[in-house]
């Protein structure tokens, strides 16, 4: 595992964006696995800036996102498809047929998961998968549990995730109780994994995920078994890992 510790969020974003842009330059038709949340927003802003300067070309890039809230689609500002459009898809030259997320509007969970699993199989492994970490060590929406879920599945969000994600929802609008997410096998088949973490509220998660026991109680801990993981964390997020 490679670890980069940065002084703050901006430096973390630039470093991670550098790694992603290197991937795009080396393989213009790469498959990028993308993540949402507040942590990657600075990375996307940096990639957009480099695109606008003419340094990056997304015309052949294919993207697959980790997850989506069940019940939300593009009409909802809080959906991950809206987040991705606002932060990246509508701001660079990605082709609309090349961007993919689970379809939150499909109410039949089995059908939604089967459809996304099939699509992931057809597209093939991600060349690079970007991941944030939930405060409880979740990746995508793989919540702590008794076993690792392999493929795309529907999860009931834990109370701590619902509370953490409430900040993205207006008062009176509740966080959906369920989400569709890539499973652990869908994530681990990526050739390279890039994890980003910022701030002291992620310090416990970073410590447990990268230096604790590998257990489904801390879903991200399975990343210790992948052979090409890079962590870019700022000093706050890495603060509990220093000896
Ligand atoms: C959500 C997403 C995760 C993300 C996590 C952390 O639960 N499903 O993919 O990593 O939030 O988000 P943030 O970066 O906002 O702390």
PDB file of C-alpha atoms and ligand atoms in Angstrom:
ATOM      1  CA  UNK A   1       0.000   0.000   0.000  1.00  0.00           C
ATOM      2  CA  UNK A   2       1.190   3.493  -0.837  1.00  0.00           C
ATOM      3  CA  UNK A   3       0.343   6.293   1.573  1.00  0.00           C
ATOM      4  CA  UNK A   4       0.497  10.001   0.855  1.00  0.00           C
ATOM      5  CA  UNK A   5      -0.135  12.356   3.736  1.00  0.00           C
ATOM      6  CA  UNK A   6      -1.040  15.874   2.756  1.00  0.00           C
ATOM      7  CA  UNK A   7      -1.223  19.003   4.834  1.00  0.00           C
ATOM      8  CA  UNK A   8      -4.879  19.728   4.106  1.00  0.00           C
ATOM      9  CA  UNK A   9      -7.978  18.980   2.026  1.00  0.00           C
ATOM     10  CA  UNK A  10      -6.827  21.027  -0.985  1.00  0.00           C
ATOM     11  CA  UNK A  11      -3.512  19.238  -1.203  1.00  0.00           C
ATOM     12  CA  UNK A  12      -5.290  15.890  -0.805  1.00  0.00           C
ATOM     13  CA  UNK A  13      -7.619  16.791  -3.676  1.00  0.00           C
ATOM     14  CA  UNK A  14      -4.773  17.856  -5.951  1.00  0.00           C
ATOM     15  CA  UNK A  15      -2.715  14.747  -5.222  1.00  0.00           C
ATOM     16  CA  UNK A  16      -5.650  12.410  -5.875  1.00  0.00           C
ATOM     17  CA  UNK A  17      -6.617  14.337  -9.028  1.00  0.00           C
ATOM     18  CA  UNK A  18      -3.029  13.926 -10.222  1.00  0.00           C
ATOM     19  CA  UNK A  19      -3.264  10.159  -9.833  1.00  0.00           C
ATOM     20  CA  UNK A  20      -6.576  10.056 -11.724  1.00  0.00           C
ATOM     21  CA  UNK A  21      -5.315  12.288 -14.513  1.00  0.00           C
ATOM     22  CA  UNK A  22      -2.185  10.120 -14.888  1.00  0.00           C
ATOM     23  CA  UNK A  23      -4.525   7.168 -15.392  1.00  0.00           C
ATOM     24  CA  UNK A  24      -6.521   9.023 -18.065  1.00  0.00           C
ATOM     25  CA  UNK A  25      -3.388  10.165 -19.884  1.00  0.00           C
ATOM     26  CA  UNK A  26      -1.843   6.682 -19.854  1.00  0.00           C
ATOM     27  CA  UNK A  27      -5.060   4.979 -20.954  1.00  0.00           C
ATOM     28  CA  UNK A  28      -7.529   7.422 -22.567  1.00  0.00           C
ATOM     29  CA  UNK A  29     -10.280   4.770 -22.742  1.00  0.00           C
ATOM     30  CA  UNK A  30      -9.880   3.689 -19.111  1.00  0.00           C
ATOM     31  CA  UNK A  31     -12.719   2.610 -16.832  1.00  0.00           C
ATOM     32  CA  UNK A  32     -12.898   4.891 -13.798  1.00  0.00           C
ATOM     33  CA  UNK A  33     -14.856   3.822 -10.728  1.00  0.00           C
ATOM     34  CA  UNK A  34     -16.195   6.984  -9.118  1.00  0.00           C
ATOM     35  CA  UNK A  35     -17.432   7.952  -5.669  1.00  0.00           C
ATOM     36  CA  UNK A  36     -19.632  10.669  -4.219  1.00  0.00           C
ATOM     37  CA  UNK A  37     -19.724  12.519  -0.892  1.00  0.00           C
ATOM     38  CA  UNK A  38     -17.995  15.700   0.192  1.00  0.00           C
ATOM     39  CA  UNK A  39     -14.472  14.218   0.111  1.00  0.00           C
ATOM     40  CA  UNK A  40     -14.132  13.746  -3.689  1.00  0.00           C
ATOM     41  CA  UNK A  41     -15.734  17.111  -4.583  1.00  0.00           C
ATOM     42  CA  UNK A  42     -12.357  18.904  -4.576  1.00  0.00           C
ATOM     43  CA  UNK A  43     -10.868  16.198  -6.800  1.00  0.00           C
ATOM     44  CA  UNK A  44     -13.617  16.681  -9.373  1.00  0.00           C
ATOM     45  CA  UNK A  45     -13.158  20.476  -9.254  1.00  0.00           C
ATOM     46  CA  UNK A  46      -9.444  20.007  -9.937  1.00  0.00           C
ATOM     47  CA  UNK A  47     -10.081  17.598 -12.833  1.00  0.00           C
ATOM     48  CA  UNK A  48     -12.560  20.098 -14.338  1.00  0.00           C
ATOM     49  CA  UNK A  49      -9.945  22.845 -14.075  1.00  0.00           C
ATOM     50  CA  UNK A  50      -7.352  20.750 -15.913  1.00  0.00           C
ATOM     51  CA  UNK A  51      -9.956  19.808 -18.535  1.00  0.00           C
ATOM     52  CA  UNK A  52     -10.752  23.499 -19.089  1.00  0.00           C
ATOM     53  CA  UNK A  53      -7.057  24.226 -19.526  1.00  0.00           C
ATOM     54  CA  UNK A  54      -6.923  21.564 -22.225  1.00  0.00           C
ATOM     55  CA  UNK A  55      -4.743  19.178 -20.227  1.00  0.00           C
ATOM     56  CA  UNK A  56      -7.296  16.375 -19.885  1.00  0.00           C
ATOM     57  CA  UNK A  57      -9.599  14.656 -22.350  1.00  0.00           C
ATOM     58  CA  UNK A  58     -12.497  12.509 -21.118  1.00  0.00           C
ATOM     59  CA  UNK A  59     -13.937  11.705 -24.545  1.00  0.00           C
ATOM     60  CA  UNK A  60     -13.082   8.001 -24.342  1.00  0.00           C
ATOM     61  CA  UNK A  61     -13.289   7.531 -20.570  1.00  0.00           C
ATOM     62  CA  UNK A  62     -15.938   5.204 -19.177  1.00  0.00           C
ATOM     63  CA  UNK A  63     -17.205   5.720 -15.625  1.00  0.00           C
ATOM     64  CA  UNK A  64     -19.033   3.468 -13.194  1.00  0.00           C
ATOM     65  CA  UNK A  65     -20.240   4.854  -9.890  1.00  0.00           C
ATOM     66  CA  UNK A  66     -20.279   2.967  -6.634  1.00  0.00           C
ATOM     67  CA  UNK A  67     -23.797   3.588  -5.469  1.00  0.00           C
ATOM     68  CA  UNK A  68     -27.123   5.403  -5.590  1.00  0.00           C
ATOM     69  CA  UNK A  69     -29.991   5.969  -3.170  1.00  0.00           C
ATOM     70  CA  UNK A  70     -32.947   3.704  -3.805  1.00  0.00           C
ATOM     71  CA  UNK A  71     -35.881   5.871  -4.866  1.00  0.00           C
ATOM     72  CA  UNK A  72     -33.868   8.836  -6.137  1.00  0.00           C
ATOM     73  CA  UNK A  73     -33.126   9.742  -9.740  1.00  0.00           C
ATOM     74  CA  UNK A  74     -31.898  12.740 -11.713  1.00  0.00           C
ATOM     75  CA  UNK A  75     -34.964  14.793 -10.690  1.00  0.00           C
ATOM     76  CA  UNK A  76     -33.725  14.806  -7.104  1.00  0.00           C
ATOM     77  CA  UNK A  77     -30.841  17.116  -6.221  1.00  0.00           C
ATOM     78  CA  UNK A  78     -29.699  14.687  -3.533  1.00  0.00           C
ATOM     79  CA  UNK A  79     -29.338  11.735  -5.870  1.00  0.00           C
ATOM     80  CA  UNK A  80     -25.816  10.684  -6.707  1.00  0.00           C
ATOM     81  CA  UNK A  81     -26.544  11.003 -10.419  1.00  0.00           C
ATOM     82  CA  UNK A  82     -27.300  14.710  -9.817  1.00  0.00           C
ATOM     83  CA  UNK A  83     -24.153  15.065  -7.723  1.00  0.00           C
ATOM     84  CA  UNK A  84     -22.047  13.524 -10.498  1.00  0.00           C
ATOM     85  CA  UNK A  85     -23.618  15.701 -13.193  1.00  0.00           C
ATOM     86  CA  UNK A  86     -23.090  18.842 -11.177  1.00  0.00           C
ATOM     87  CA  UNK A  87     -19.530  18.075 -10.109  1.00  0.00           C
ATOM     88  CA  UNK A  88     -18.139  16.313 -13.172  1.00  0.00           C
ATOM     89  CA  UNK A  89     -20.312  14.861 -15.936  1.00  0.00           C
ATOM     90  CA  UNK A  90     -21.786  18.164 -17.182  1.00  0.00           C
ATOM     91  CA  UNK A  91     -18.481  19.996 -16.879  1.00  0.00           C
ATOM     92  CA  UNK A  92     -16.134  17.826 -18.941  1.00  0.00           C
ATOM     93  CA  UNK A  93     -16.390  16.047 -22.299  1.00  0.00           C
ATOM     94  CA  UNK A  94     -17.518  12.674 -20.918  1.00  0.00           C
ATOM     95  CA  UNK A  95     -20.023  11.120 -23.302  1.00  0.00           C
ATOM     96  CA  UNK A  96     -23.423  10.532 -21.726  1.00  0.00           C
ATOM     97  CA  UNK A  97     -23.482   6.913 -22.921  1.00  0.00           C
ATOM     98  CA  UNK A  98     -20.190   6.306 -21.107  1.00  0.00           C
ATOM     99  CA  UNK A  99     -21.314   7.231 -17.589  1.00  0.00           C
ATOM    100  CA  UNK A 100     -23.060   4.691 -15.378  1.00  0.00           C
ATOM    101  CA  UNK A 101     -24.650   4.511 -11.940  1.00  0.00           C
ATOM    102  CA  UNK A 102     -27.102   2.073 -10.384  1.00  0.00           C
ATOM    103  CA  UNK A 103     -30.612   3.233 -11.328  1.00  0.00           C
ATOM    104  CA  UNK A 104     -32.263   4.399  -8.102  1.00  0.00           C
ATOM    105  CA  UNK A 105     -35.633   4.701  -9.839  1.00  0.00           C
ATOM    106  CA  UNK A 106     -35.975   0.947 -10.256  1.00  0.00           C
ATOM    107  CA  UNK A 107     -38.125  -0.033  -7.300  1.00  0.00           C
ATOM    108  CA  UNK A 108     -37.572  -3.765  -7.677  1.00  0.00           C
ATOM    109  CA  UNK A 109     -34.261  -4.148  -5.827  1.00  0.00           C
ATOM    110  CA  UNK A 110     -33.389  -7.461  -7.428  1.00  0.00           C
ATOM    111  CA  UNK A 111     -33.877  -6.072 -10.898  1.00  0.00           C
ATOM    112  CA  UNK A 112     -31.885  -2.910 -10.128  1.00  0.00           C
ATOM    113  CA  UNK A 113     -28.947  -4.930  -8.765  1.00  0.00           C
ATOM    114  CA  UNK A 114     -29.058  -7.540 -11.524  1.00  0.00           C
ATOM    115  CA  UNK A 115     -29.035  -4.793 -14.177  1.00  0.00           C
ATOM    116  CA  UNK A 116     -26.050  -2.984 -12.663  1.00  0.00           C
ATOM    117  CA  UNK A 117     -24.115  -6.211 -12.046  1.00  0.00           C
ATOM    118  CA  UNK A 118     -24.594  -7.173 -15.678  1.00  0.00           C
ATOM    119  CA  UNK A 119     -23.424  -3.781 -16.838  1.00  0.00           C
ATOM    120  CA  UNK A 120     -20.304  -3.947 -14.649  1.00  0.00           C
ATOM    121  CA  UNK A 121     -19.507  -7.386 -16.046  1.00  0.00           C
ATOM    122  CA  UNK A 122     -19.897  -6.129 -19.602  1.00  0.00           C
ATOM    123  CA  UNK A 123     -17.707  -3.084 -19.007  1.00  0.00           C
ATOM    124  CA  UNK A 124     -15.010  -5.088 -17.237  1.00  0.00           C
ATOM    125  CA  UNK A 125     -12.798  -4.215 -14.287  1.00  0.00           C
ATOM    126  CA  UNK A 126     -12.198  -0.635 -13.286  1.00  0.00           C
ATOM    127  CA  UNK A 127      -8.677   0.513 -14.142  1.00  0.00           C
ATOM    128  CA  UNK A 128      -8.888   2.819 -11.149  1.00  0.00           C
ATOM    129  CA  UNK A 129     -11.517   2.901  -8.408  1.00  0.00           C
ATOM    130  CA  UNK A 130     -11.846   6.038  -6.290  1.00  0.00           C
ATOM    131  CA  UNK A 131     -13.196   5.493  -2.763  1.00  0.00           C
ATOM    132  CA  UNK A 132     -14.124   7.668   0.180  1.00  0.00           C
ATOM    133  CA  UNK A 133     -14.657   6.226   3.639  1.00  0.00           C
ATOM    134  CA  UNK A 134     -17.746   6.381   5.787  1.00  0.00           C
ATOM    135  CA  UNK A 135     -17.130   7.239   9.445  1.00  0.00           C
ATOM    136  CA  UNK A 136     -17.938   3.642  10.324  1.00  0.00           C
ATOM    137  CA  UNK A 137     -15.414   2.378   7.764  1.00  0.00           C
ATOM    138  CA  UNK A 138     -17.931   1.724   5.017  1.00  0.00           C
ATOM    139  CA  UNK A 139     -16.968   1.833   1.338  1.00  0.00           C
ATOM    140  CA  UNK A 140     -19.621   2.593  -1.262  1.00  0.00           C
ATOM    141  CA  UNK A 141     -22.630   1.782   0.896  1.00  0.00           C
ATOM    142  CA  UNK A 142     -21.257  -1.522   2.209  1.00  0.00           C
ATOM    143  CA  UNK A 143     -22.270  -1.140   5.819  1.00  0.00           C
ATOM    144  CA  UNK A 144     -20.751  -2.996   8.791  1.00  0.00           C
ATOM    145  CA  UNK A 145     -22.208  -6.490   9.096  1.00  0.00           C
ATOM    146  CA  UNK A 146     -21.479 -10.142   9.661  1.00  0.00           C
ATOM    147  CA  UNK A 147     -20.177 -10.900   6.195  1.00  0.00           C
ATOM    148  CA  UNK A 148     -18.888  -9.178   3.077  1.00  0.00           C
ATOM    149  CA  UNK A 149     -21.546  -8.797   0.368  1.00  0.00           C
ATOM    150  CA  UNK A 150     -19.929  -9.660  -2.952  1.00  0.00           C
ATOM    151  CA  UNK A 151     -21.922  -8.123  -5.758  1.00  0.00           C
ATOM    152  CA  UNK A 152     -24.224  -5.170  -6.313  1.00  0.00           C
ATOM    153  CA  UNK A 153     -26.890  -5.308  -3.622  1.00  0.00           C
ATOM    154  CA  UNK A 154     -29.533  -3.267  -1.875  1.00  0.00           C
ATOM    155  CA  UNK A 155     -28.607  -2.144   1.648  1.00  0.00           C
ATOM    156  CA  UNK A 156     -30.495  -0.698   4.528  1.00  0.00           C
ATOM    157  CA  UNK A 157     -28.415   2.289   5.603  1.00  0.00           C
ATOM    158  CA  UNK A 158     -27.116   2.308   9.152  1.00  0.00           C
ATOM    159  CA  UNK A 159     -28.253   5.007  11.550  1.00  0.00           C
ATOM    160  CA  UNK A 160     -24.772   6.570  11.575  1.00  0.00           C
ATOM    161  CA  UNK A 161     -24.729   6.805   7.757  1.00  0.00           C
ATOM    162  CA  UNK A 162     -28.211   8.320   7.653  1.00  0.00           C
ATOM    163  CA  UNK A 163     -27.120  10.894  10.232  1.00  0.00           C
ATOM    164  CA  UNK A 164     -23.827  11.637   8.446  1.00  0.00           C
ATOM    165  CA  UNK A 165     -25.595  12.137   5.100  1.00  0.00           C
ATOM    166  CA  UNK A 166     -28.435  14.265   6.487  1.00  0.00           C
ATOM    167  CA  UNK A 167     -26.382  17.394   5.820  1.00  0.00           C
ATOM    168  CA  UNK A 168     -26.975  16.971   2.086  1.00  0.00           C
ATOM    169  CA  UNK A 169     -30.776  16.941   2.488  1.00  0.00           C
ATOM    170  CA  UNK A 170     -32.971  19.996   3.061  1.00  0.00           C
ATOM    171  CA  UNK A 171     -34.863  20.240   6.342  1.00  0.00           C
ATOM    172  CA  UNK A 172     -38.003  18.146   6.127  1.00  0.00           C
ATOM    173  CA  UNK A 173     -36.601  15.789   3.470  1.00  0.00           C
ATOM    174  CA  UNK A 174     -35.493  12.516   4.901  1.00  0.00           C
ATOM    175  CA  UNK A 175     -32.471  10.502   3.818  1.00  0.00           C
ATOM    176  CA  UNK A 176     -33.631   7.397   1.917  1.00  0.00           C
ATOM    177  CA  UNK A 177     -33.451   4.276   4.068  1.00  0.00           C
ATOM    178  CA  UNK A 178     -31.991   2.072   1.328  1.00  0.00           C
ATOM    179  CA  UNK A 179     -29.357   2.282  -1.387  1.00  0.00           C
ATOM    180  CA  UNK A 180     -27.964   0.193  -4.224  1.00  0.00           C
ATOM    181  CA  UNK A 181     -24.227  -0.301  -3.998  1.00  0.00           C
ATOM    182  CA  UNK A 182     -21.376  -2.166  -5.620  1.00  0.00           C
ATOM    183  CA  UNK A 183     -20.393  -5.060  -3.408  1.00  0.00           C
ATOM    184  CA  UNK A 184     -16.937  -5.920  -2.181  1.00  0.00           C
ATOM    185  CA  UNK A 185     -16.103  -8.100  -5.173  1.00  0.00           C
ATOM    186  CA  UNK A 186     -17.283  -5.369  -7.556  1.00  0.00           C
ATOM    187  CA  UNK A 187     -14.896  -2.965  -5.821  1.00  0.00           C
ATOM    188  CA  UNK A 188     -11.919  -5.287  -5.336  1.00  0.00           C
ATOM    189  CA  UNK A 189     -11.776  -6.316  -8.961  1.00  0.00           C
ATOM    190  CA  UNK A 190     -10.477  -2.834  -9.781  1.00  0.00           C
ATOM    191  CA  UNK A 191      -6.860  -2.948 -10.912  1.00  0.00           C
ATOM    192  CA  UNK A 192      -5.959   0.027  -8.730  1.00  0.00           C
ATOM    193  CA  UNK A 193      -7.787   1.541  -5.786  1.00  0.00           C
ATOM    194  CA  UNK A 194      -7.407   5.123  -4.628  1.00  0.00           C
ATOM    195  CA  UNK A 195      -8.808   5.960  -1.186  1.00  0.00           C
ATOM    196  CA  UNK A 196      -9.176   9.553  -0.047  1.00  0.00           C
ATOM    197  CA  UNK A 197      -9.878  10.778   3.466  1.00  0.00           C
ATOM    198  CA  UNK A 198      -9.913  14.204   5.024  1.00  0.00           C
ATOM    199  CA  UNK A 199     -10.409  15.567   8.514  1.00  0.00           C
ATOM    200  CA  UNK A 200     -10.234  14.256  12.045  1.00  0.00           C
ATOM    201  CA  UNK A 201     -13.734  12.821  11.859  1.00  0.00           C
ATOM    202  CA  UNK A 202     -12.290  10.178   9.505  1.00  0.00           C
ATOM    203  CA  UNK A 203      -9.236   9.420  11.657  1.00  0.00           C
ATOM    204  CA  UNK A 204     -10.822   6.458  13.452  1.00  0.00           C
ATOM    205  CA  UNK A 205     -12.035   4.992  10.150  1.00  0.00           C
ATOM    206  CA  UNK A 206      -8.594   5.365   8.521  1.00  0.00           C
ATOM    207  CA  UNK A 207      -6.935   3.645  11.475  1.00  0.00           C
ATOM    208  CA  UNK A 208      -9.363   0.731  11.548  1.00  0.00           C
ATOM    209  CA  UNK A 209      -9.570   0.286   7.771  1.00  0.00           C
ATOM    210  CA  UNK A 210      -5.846   0.287   7.061  1.00  0.00           C
ATOM    211  CA  UNK A 211      -4.239  -0.866  10.300  1.00  0.00           C
ATOM    212  CA  UNK A 212      -6.949  -2.853  12.091  1.00  0.00           C
ATOM    213  CA  UNK A 213      -8.265  -6.365  11.761  1.00  0.00           C
ATOM    214  CA  UNK A 214      -9.802  -7.386   8.442  1.00  0.00           C
ATOM    215  CA  UNK A 215     -13.451  -7.834   9.336  1.00  0.00           C
ATOM    216  CA  UNK A 216     -16.880  -7.195   7.790  1.00  0.00           C
ATOM    217  CA  UNK A 217     -17.546  -5.065  10.880  1.00  0.00           C
ATOM    218  CA  UNK A 218     -15.226  -2.556   9.169  1.00  0.00           C
ATOM    219  CA  UNK A 219     -16.030  -3.136   5.484  1.00  0.00           C
ATOM    220  CA  UNK A 220     -13.128  -1.046   4.148  1.00  0.00           C
ATOM    221  CA  UNK A 221     -10.627  -3.254   6.004  1.00  0.00           C
ATOM    222  CA  UNK A 222     -10.895  -5.755   3.131  1.00  0.00           C
ATOM    223  CA  UNK A 223      -8.826  -3.276   1.099  1.00  0.00           C
ATOM    224  CA  UNK A 224      -5.780  -4.556   3.016  1.00  0.00           C
ATOM    225  CA  UNK A 225      -6.025  -7.665   0.828  1.00  0.00           C
ATOM    226  CA  UNK A 226      -5.880  -5.775  -2.479  1.00  0.00           C
ATOM    227  CA  UNK A 227      -2.441  -5.515  -4.069  1.00  0.00           C
ATOM    228  CA  UNK A 228      -2.613  -1.967  -5.435  1.00  0.00           C
ATOM    229  CA  UNK A 229      -4.135   0.472  -2.974  1.00  0.00           C
ATOM    230  CA  UNK A 230      -3.103   4.091  -2.574  1.00  0.00           C
ATOM    231  CA  UNK A 231      -4.319   6.151   0.357  1.00  0.00           C
ATOM    232  CA  UNK A 232      -4.255   9.925   0.142  1.00  0.00           C
ATOM    233  CA  UNK A 233      -5.147  11.328   3.549  1.00  0.00           C
ATOM    234  CA  UNK A 234      -4.658  14.736   5.061  1.00  0.00           C
ATOM    235  CA  UNK A 235      -3.003  15.160   8.435  1.00  0.00           C
ATOM    236  CA  UNK A 236      -6.332  15.225  10.272  1.00  0.00           C
ATOM    237  CA  UNK A 237      -7.496  11.927   8.782  1.00  0.00           C
ATOM    238  CA  UNK A 238      -4.116  10.299   9.454  1.00  0.00           C
ATOM    239  CA  UNK A 239      -3.763  11.717  12.968  1.00  0.00           C
ATOM    240  CA  UNK A 240      -4.495   8.459  14.829  1.00  0.00           C
ATOM    241  CA  UNK A 241      -2.085   6.421  12.709  1.00  0.00           C
ATOM    242  CA  UNK A 242       1.149   8.119  13.681  1.00  0.00           C
ATOM    243  CA  UNK A 243       3.311   6.146  16.062  1.00  0.00           C
TER     244      UNK A 243
HETATM  245  C1  LIG B   1     -21.540   8.041   1.492  1.00  0.00           C
HETATM  246  C2  LIG B   1     -21.088   7.364   0.204  1.00  0.00           C
HETATM  247  C3  LIG B   1     -19.665   6.873   0.312  1.00  0.00           C
HETATM  248  C4  LIG B   1     -18.767   7.977   0.847  1.00  0.00           C
HETATM  249  C5  LIG B   1     -19.245   8.349   2.230  1.00  0.00           C
HETATM  250  C6  LIG B   1     -18.392   9.416   2.885  1.00  0.00           C
HETATM  251  O1  LIG B   1     -21.999   7.146   2.434  1.00  0.00           O
HETATM  252  N1  LIG B   1     -21.925   6.281  -0.168  1.00  0.00           N
HETATM  253  O2  LIG B   1     -19.229   6.428  -0.955  1.00  0.00           O
HETATM  254  O3  LIG B   1     -17.439   7.549   0.887  1.00  0.00           O
HETATM  255  O4  LIG B   1     -20.570   8.843   2.100  1.00  0.00           O
HETATM  256  O5  LIG B   1     -18.783  10.670   2.442  1.00  0.00           O
HETATM  257  P1  LIG B   1     -18.068  12.025   2.762  1.00  0.00           P
HETATM  258  O6  LIG B   1     -16.928  12.109   1.827  1.00  0.00           O
HETATM  259  O7  LIG B   1     -19.095  13.073   2.500  1.00  0.00           O
HETATM  260  O8  LIG B   1     -17.646  11.993   4.186  1.00  0.00           O
END
